[in-house]
XYZ file of C-alpha atoms in Angstrom:
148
model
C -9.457 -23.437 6.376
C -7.875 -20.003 7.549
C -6.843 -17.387 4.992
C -2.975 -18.090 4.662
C -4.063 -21.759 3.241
C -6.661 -20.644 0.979
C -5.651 -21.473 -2.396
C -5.848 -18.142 -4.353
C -7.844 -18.735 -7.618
C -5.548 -17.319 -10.342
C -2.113 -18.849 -8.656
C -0.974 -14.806 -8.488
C 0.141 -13.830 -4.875
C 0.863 -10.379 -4.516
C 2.949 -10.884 -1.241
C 5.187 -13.132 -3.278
C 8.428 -11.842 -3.814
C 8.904 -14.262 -7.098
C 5.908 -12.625 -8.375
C 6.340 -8.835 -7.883
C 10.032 -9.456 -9.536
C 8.169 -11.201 -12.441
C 5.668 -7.589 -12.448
C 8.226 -5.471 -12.171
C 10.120 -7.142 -15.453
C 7.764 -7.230 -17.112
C 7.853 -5.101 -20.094
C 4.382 -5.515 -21.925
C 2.239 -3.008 -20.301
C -1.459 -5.004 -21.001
C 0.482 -8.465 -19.674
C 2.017 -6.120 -16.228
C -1.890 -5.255 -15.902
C -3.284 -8.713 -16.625
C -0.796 -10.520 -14.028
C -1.414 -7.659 -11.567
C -5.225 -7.632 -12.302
C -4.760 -11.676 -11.116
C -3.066 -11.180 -7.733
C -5.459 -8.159 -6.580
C -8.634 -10.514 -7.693
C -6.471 -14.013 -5.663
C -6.100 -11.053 -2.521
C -9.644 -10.230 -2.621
C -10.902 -13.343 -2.782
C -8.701 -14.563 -0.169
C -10.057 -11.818 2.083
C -13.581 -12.148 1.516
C -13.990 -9.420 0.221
C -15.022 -11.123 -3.155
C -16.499 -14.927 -3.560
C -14.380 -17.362 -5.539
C -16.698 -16.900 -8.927
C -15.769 -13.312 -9.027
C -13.786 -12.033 -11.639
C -11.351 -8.928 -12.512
C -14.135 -7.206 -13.609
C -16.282 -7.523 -9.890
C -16.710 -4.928 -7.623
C -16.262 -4.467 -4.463
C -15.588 -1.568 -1.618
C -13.345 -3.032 1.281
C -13.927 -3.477 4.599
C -11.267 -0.813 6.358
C -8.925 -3.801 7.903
C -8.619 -4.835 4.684
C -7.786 -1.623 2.539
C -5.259 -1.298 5.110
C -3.780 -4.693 4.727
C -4.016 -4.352 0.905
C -2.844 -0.858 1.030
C 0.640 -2.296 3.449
C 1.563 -4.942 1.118
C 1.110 -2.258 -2.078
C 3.687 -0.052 -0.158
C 6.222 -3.200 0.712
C 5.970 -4.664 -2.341
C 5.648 -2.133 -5.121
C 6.408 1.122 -2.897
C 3.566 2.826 -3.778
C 0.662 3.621 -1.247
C -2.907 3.798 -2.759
C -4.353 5.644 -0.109
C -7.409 4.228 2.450
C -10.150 6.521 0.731
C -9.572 5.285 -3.017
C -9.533 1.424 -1.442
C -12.702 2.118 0.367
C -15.005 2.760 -2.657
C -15.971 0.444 -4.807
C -13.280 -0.828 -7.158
C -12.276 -3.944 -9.106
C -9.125 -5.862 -9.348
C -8.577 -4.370 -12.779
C -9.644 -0.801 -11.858
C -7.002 -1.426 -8.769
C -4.165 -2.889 -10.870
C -4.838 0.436 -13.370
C -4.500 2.361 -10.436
C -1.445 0.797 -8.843
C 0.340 1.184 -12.724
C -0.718 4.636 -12.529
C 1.356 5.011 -9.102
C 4.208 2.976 -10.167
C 4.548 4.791 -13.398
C 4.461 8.019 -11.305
C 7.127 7.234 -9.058
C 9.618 6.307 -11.491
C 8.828 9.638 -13.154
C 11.950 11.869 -12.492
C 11.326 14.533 -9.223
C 10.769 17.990 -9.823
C 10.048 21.039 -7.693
C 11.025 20.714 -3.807
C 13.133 17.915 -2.699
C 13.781 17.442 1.257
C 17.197 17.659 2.278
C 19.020 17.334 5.688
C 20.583 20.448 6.977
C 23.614 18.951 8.858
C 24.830 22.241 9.841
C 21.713 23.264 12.054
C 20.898 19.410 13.275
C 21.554 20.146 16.950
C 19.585 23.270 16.718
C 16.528 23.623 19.010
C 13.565 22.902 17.585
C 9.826 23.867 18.522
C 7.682 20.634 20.186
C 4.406 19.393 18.029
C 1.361 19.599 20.214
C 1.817 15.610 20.594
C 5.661 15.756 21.094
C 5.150 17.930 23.831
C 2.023 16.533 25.481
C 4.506 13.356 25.796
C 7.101 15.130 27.312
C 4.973 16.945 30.111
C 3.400 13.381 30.618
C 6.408 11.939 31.563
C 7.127 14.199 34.674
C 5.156 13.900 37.596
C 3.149 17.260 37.373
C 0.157 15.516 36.443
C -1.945 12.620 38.302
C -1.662 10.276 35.772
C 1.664 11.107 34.658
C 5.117 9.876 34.857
């Protein structure tokens, strides 16, 4: 059976759009945790990362493909990013879902201190190359063996 047909063990699916709505409404702070606790245990297990016995309570560090899969569908579902480091030690669902709260409670705090904003009078000004930027550029041209 591969992972997309594995039948998560608390019915919670994190990548479910349904369910993140249902999160997002809801207003009890110790039900938001419980129901989040639920999907990050049903991704884990899912993984492999945890055996289908474990509970919200288990531990476990990831394996890096997977704190970067876990850590993507954080950021397109709740729009918060958790960061490979934290995911890599170990953590359990609950400890994640605390986490995640933390972050989403954060983000809808109001800004303060330096905000980015466009300067659309100087957007055609020239601008200095990053080391990367301009290894590309001198790439493309045929100055080099390998290049162009």
């Amino acid at each position: 059976m591969d992972a997309a047909s594995f039948p998560t063990p608390t019915g919670l699916d994190l990548t479910d759009p349904e369910f993140v709505e249902l999160l997002l409404r809801e207003e009890n702070i110790a039900r938001r945790r419980d129901l989040l606790s639920g999907a990050l245990l049903s991704f884990l297990v899912r993984t492999g990362s945890l055996d289908r016995g474990a509970d919200i309570e288990t531990t476990t560090a990831l394996e890096s493909l997977v704190a970067v899969e876990l850590n993507a569908v954080v950021e397109a579902r709740l729009g918060v990013e958790l960061g490979l480091q934290e995911l890599r030690r170990a953590l359990s669902a609950r400890q994640l879902a605390e986490r995640i709260l933390e972050l989403l409670e954060d983000a809808s705090a109001p800004l303060t201190g330096n905000v980015v904003a466009p300067d659309d009078e100087a957007r055609f000004e020239p601008f200095g190359l990053t080391d990367l930027q301009q290894a590309y550029l001198l790439g493309r041209g045929g100055f080099f063996a390998l290049g162009n």
